[in-house]
mmCIF file of C-alpha atoms in Angstrom:
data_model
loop_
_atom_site.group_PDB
_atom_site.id
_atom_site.type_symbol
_atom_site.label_atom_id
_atom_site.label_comp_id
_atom_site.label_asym_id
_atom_site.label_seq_id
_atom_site.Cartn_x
_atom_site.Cartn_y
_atom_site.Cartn_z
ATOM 1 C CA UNK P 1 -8.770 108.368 94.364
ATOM 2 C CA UNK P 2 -10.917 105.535 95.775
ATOM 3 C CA UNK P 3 -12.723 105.489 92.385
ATOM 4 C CA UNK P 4 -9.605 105.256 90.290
ATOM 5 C CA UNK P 5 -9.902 102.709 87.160
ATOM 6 C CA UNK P 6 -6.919 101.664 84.863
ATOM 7 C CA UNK P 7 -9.793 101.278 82.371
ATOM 8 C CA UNK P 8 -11.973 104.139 80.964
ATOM 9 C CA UNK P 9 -15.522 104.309 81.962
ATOM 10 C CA UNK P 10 -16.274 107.216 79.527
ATOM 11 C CA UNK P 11 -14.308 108.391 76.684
ATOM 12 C CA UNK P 12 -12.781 111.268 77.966
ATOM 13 C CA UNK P 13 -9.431 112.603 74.698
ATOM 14 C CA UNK P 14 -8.043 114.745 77.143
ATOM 15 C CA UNK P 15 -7.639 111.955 79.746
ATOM 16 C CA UNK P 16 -6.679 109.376 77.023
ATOM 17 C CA UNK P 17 -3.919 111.615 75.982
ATOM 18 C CA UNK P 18 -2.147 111.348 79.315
ATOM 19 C CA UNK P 19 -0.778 108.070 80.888
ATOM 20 C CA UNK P 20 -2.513 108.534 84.490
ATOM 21 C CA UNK P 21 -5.000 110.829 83.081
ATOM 22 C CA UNK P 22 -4.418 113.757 84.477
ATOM 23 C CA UNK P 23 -3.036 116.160 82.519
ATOM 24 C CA UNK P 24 -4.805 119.366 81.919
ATOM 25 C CA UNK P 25 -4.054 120.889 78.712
ATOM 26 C CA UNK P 26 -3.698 118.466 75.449
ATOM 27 C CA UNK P 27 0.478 117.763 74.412
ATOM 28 C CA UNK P 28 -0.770 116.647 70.917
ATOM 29 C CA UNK P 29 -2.441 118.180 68.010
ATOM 30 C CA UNK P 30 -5.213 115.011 67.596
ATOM 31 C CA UNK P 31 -6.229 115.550 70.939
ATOM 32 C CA UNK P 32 -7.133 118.931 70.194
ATOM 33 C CA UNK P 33 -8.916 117.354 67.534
ATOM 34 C CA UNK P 34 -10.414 114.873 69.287
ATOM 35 C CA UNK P 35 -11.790 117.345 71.737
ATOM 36 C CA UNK P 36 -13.363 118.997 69.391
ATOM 37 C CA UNK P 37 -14.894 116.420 67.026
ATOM 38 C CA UNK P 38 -18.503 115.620 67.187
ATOM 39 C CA UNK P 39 -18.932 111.950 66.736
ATOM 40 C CA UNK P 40 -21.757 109.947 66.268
ATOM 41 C CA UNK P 41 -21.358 105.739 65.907
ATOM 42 C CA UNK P 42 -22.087 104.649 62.477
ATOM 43 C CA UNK P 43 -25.772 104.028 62.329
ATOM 44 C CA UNK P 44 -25.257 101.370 59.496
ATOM 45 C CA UNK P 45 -23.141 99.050 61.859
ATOM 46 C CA UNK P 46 -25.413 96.232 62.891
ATOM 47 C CA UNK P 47 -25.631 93.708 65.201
ATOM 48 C CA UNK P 48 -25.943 94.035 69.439
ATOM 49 C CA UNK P 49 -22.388 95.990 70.614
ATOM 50 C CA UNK P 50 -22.233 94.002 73.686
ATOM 51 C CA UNK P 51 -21.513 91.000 71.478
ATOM 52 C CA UNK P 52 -18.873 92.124 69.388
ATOM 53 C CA UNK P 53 -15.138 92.328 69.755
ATOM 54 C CA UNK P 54 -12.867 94.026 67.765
ATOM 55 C CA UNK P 55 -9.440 92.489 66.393
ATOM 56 C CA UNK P 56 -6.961 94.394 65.976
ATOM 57 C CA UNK P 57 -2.736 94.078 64.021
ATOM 58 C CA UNK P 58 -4.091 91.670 61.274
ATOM 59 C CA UNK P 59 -1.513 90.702 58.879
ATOM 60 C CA UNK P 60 -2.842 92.376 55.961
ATOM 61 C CA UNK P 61 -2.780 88.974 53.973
ATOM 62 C CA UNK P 62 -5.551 87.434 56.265
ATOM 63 C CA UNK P 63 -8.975 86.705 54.973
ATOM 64 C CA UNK P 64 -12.431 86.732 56.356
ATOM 65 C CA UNK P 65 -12.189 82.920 55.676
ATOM 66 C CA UNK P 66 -9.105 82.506 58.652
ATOM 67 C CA UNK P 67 -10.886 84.722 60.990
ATOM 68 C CA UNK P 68 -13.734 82.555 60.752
ATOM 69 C CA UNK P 69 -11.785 79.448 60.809
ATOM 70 C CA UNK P 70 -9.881 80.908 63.899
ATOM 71 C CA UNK P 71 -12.481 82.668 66.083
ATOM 72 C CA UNK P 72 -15.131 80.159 65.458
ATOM 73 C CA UNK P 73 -13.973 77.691 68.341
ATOM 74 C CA UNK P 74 -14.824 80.331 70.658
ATOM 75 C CA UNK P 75 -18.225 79.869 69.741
ATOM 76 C CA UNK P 76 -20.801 80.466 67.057
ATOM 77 C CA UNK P 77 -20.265 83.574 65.090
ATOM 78 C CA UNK P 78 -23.527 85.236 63.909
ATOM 79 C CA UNK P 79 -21.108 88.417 61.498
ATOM 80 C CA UNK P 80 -17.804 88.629 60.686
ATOM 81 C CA UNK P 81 -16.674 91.672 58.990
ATOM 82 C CA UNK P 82 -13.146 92.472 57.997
ATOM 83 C CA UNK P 83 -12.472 96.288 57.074
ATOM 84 C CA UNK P 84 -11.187 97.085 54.013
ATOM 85 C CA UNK P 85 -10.229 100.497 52.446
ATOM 86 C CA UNK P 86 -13.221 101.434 50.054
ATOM 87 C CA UNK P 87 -10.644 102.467 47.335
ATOM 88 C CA UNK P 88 -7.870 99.437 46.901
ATOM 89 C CA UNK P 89 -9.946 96.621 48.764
ATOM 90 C CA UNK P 90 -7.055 96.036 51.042
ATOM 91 C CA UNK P 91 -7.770 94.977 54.161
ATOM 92 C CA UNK P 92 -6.983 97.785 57.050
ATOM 93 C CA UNK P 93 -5.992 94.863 59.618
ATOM 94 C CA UNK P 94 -8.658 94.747 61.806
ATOM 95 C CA UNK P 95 -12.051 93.328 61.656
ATOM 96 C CA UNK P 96 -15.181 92.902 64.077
ATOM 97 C CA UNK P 97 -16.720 89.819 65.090
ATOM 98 C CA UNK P 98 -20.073 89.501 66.625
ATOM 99 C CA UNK P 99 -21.025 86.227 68.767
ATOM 100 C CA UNK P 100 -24.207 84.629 68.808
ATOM 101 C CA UNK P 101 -23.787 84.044 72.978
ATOM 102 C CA UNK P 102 -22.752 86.386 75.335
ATOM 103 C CA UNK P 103 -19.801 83.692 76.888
ATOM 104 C CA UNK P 104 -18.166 82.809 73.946
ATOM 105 C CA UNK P 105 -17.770 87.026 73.900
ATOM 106 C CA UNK P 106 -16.064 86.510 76.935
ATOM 107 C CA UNK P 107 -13.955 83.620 76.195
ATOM 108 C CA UNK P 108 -12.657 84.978 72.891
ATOM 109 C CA UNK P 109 -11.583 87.649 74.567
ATOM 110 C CA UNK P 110 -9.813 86.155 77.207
ATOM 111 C CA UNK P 111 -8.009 83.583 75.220
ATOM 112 C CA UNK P 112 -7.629 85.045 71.810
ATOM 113 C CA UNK P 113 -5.764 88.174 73.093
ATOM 114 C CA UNK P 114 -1.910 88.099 71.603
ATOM 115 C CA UNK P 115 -3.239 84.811 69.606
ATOM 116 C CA UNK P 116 -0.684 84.302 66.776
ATOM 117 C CA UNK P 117 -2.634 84.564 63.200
ATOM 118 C CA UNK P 118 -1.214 84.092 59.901
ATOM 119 C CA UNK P 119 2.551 85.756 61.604
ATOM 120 C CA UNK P 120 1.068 88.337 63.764
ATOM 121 C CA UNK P 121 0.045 88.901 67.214
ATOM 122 C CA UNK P 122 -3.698 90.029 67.372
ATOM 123 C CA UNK P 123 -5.362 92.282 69.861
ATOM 124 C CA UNK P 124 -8.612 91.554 70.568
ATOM 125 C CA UNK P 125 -11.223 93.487 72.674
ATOM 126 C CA UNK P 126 -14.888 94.747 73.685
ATOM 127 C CA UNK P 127 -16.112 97.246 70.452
ATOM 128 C CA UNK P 128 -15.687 100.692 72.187
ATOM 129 C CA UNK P 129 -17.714 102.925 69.037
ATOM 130 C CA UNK P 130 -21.250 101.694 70.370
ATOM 131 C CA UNK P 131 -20.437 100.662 74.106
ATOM 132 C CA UNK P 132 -18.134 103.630 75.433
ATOM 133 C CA UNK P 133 -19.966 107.136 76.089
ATOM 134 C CA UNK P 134 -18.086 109.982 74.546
ATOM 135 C CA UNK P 135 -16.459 107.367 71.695
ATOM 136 C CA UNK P 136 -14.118 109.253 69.249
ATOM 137 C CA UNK P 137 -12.047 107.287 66.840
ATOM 138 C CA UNK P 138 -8.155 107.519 65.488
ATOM 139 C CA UNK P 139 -8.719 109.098 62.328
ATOM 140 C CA UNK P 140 -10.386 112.161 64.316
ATOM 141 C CA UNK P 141 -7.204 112.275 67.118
ATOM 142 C CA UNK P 142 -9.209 109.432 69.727
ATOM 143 C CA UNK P 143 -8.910 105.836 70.232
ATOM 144 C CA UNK P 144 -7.279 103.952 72.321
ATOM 145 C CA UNK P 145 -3.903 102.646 72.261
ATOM 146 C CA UNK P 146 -1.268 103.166 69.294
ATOM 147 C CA UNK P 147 3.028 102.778 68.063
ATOM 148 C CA UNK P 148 4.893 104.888 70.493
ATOM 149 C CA UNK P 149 6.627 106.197 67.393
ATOM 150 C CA UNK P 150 3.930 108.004 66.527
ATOM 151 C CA UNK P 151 3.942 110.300 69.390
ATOM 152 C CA UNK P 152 0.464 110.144 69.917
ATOM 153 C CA UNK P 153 0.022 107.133 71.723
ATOM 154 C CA UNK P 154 -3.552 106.843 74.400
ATOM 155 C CA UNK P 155 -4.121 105.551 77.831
ATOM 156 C CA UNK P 156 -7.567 103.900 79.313
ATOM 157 C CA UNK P 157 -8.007 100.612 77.343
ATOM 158 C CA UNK P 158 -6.909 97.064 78.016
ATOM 159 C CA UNK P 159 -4.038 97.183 76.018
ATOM 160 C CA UNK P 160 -2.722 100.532 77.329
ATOM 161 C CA UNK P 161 -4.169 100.873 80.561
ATOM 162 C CA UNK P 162 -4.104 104.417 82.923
ATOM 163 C CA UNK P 163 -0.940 104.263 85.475
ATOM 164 C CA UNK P 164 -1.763 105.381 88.512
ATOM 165 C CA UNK P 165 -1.675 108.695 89.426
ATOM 166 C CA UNK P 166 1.095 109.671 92.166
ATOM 167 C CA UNK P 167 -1.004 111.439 95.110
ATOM 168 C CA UNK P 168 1.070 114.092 96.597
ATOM 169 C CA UNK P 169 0.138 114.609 100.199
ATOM 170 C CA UNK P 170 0.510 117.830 102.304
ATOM 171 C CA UNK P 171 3.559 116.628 104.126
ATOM 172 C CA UNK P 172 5.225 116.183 100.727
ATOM 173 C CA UNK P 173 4.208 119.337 99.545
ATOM 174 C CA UNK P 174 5.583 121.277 102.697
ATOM 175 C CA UNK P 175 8.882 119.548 102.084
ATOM 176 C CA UNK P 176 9.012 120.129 98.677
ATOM 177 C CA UNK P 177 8.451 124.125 99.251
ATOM 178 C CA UNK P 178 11.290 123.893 101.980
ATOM 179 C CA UNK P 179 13.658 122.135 99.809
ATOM 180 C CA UNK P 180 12.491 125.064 97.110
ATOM 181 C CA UNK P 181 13.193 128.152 99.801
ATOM 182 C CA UNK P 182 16.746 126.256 100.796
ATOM 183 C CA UNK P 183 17.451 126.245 96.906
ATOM 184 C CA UNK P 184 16.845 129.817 96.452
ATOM 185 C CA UNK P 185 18.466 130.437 99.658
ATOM 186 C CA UNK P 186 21.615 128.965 98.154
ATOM 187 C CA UNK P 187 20.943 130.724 94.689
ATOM 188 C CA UNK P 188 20.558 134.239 96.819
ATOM 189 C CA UNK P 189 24.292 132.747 98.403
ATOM 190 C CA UNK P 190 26.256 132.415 95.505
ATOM 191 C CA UNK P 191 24.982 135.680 94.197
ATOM 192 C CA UNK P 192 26.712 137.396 97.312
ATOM 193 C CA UNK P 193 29.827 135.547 96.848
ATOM 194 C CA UNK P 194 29.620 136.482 93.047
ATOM 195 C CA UNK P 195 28.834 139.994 93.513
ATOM 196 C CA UNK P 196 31.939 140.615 96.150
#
């Protein structure tokens, strides 16, 4: 317990899955997917990891142009790239941006989070593909995050963060197992008054 993080360390579905990270067995089918996908970063993504953010609930309207214009007095930029779906062109509503300085990382992070751009509230963060070990994105049942109408939402990041886990101590337990024996105690009562 000493080394408990709200934060994931290492990509772990099973743990994601669960608000203090600790449930055993998977509730949803994408973290059984999840678990079982082998993922590997994309090797055609350039640029140092530990420099980029990732921006996240983009208004689908907003162009590579704004993001610039926005996230540039953070500091210099050195890539911008907004992802769009290979089909339509649309935009997908988030986008990474890589710094040219490791502090303007930092600050962009700090201040841009919840930032209001063209109508909607971003959420901006470290990239996780290339920087967190064991990395498995949405489409395969991973990430981070997510709309609690979904059902599948996940726990470790900065905008969902792990709760912490309720330690239950011996003492607790022995009470619990003599509040359990006085309840089937009472059970085992009203089954004698029933049966006479």
């Amino acid at each position: 317990m000493a080394d408990w993080d709200p934060i994931a360390k290492v990509y772990d579905p099973l743990k994601a899955g669960s608000i203090d990270g600790t449930d055993v067995e998977p509730h949803d089918r994408a973290v059984w997917r999840a678990m079982s996908a082998t993922y590997k970063p994309n090797k055609a993504v350039v640029g140092d990891p530990l420099l980029t953010l990732f921006v996240a609930r983009l208004n689908p309207q907003t162009t590579e142009e704004k993001l610039h214009q926005v996230f540039s007095k953070y500091g210099d930029i050195q890539r911008l790239r907004l992802v769009r779906d290979l089909v339509t062109g649309f935009s997908k509503g988030y986008a990474f941006i890589e710094y040219k300085e490791e502090r303007s990382v930092s600050r962009a992070r700090r201040e841009a989070n919840k930032l209001v751009v063209d109508q909607h509230e971003v959420f901006v963060d470290f990239e996780q593909e290339r920087t967190l070990r064991g990395w498995v994105p949405r489409r395969m049942g991973g990430g981070l995050g997510g709309k609690k109408e979904s059902g599948q939402l996940r726990f470790g990041g900065r905008d969902r963060p792990f709760r912490k886990p309720i330690n239950v101590g011996m003492e607790e337990r022995r009470g619990w197992d003599r509040g359990r024996d006085r309840q089937d105690w009472g059970r085992h009562r009203e089954d004698e008054k029933n049966n006479n």
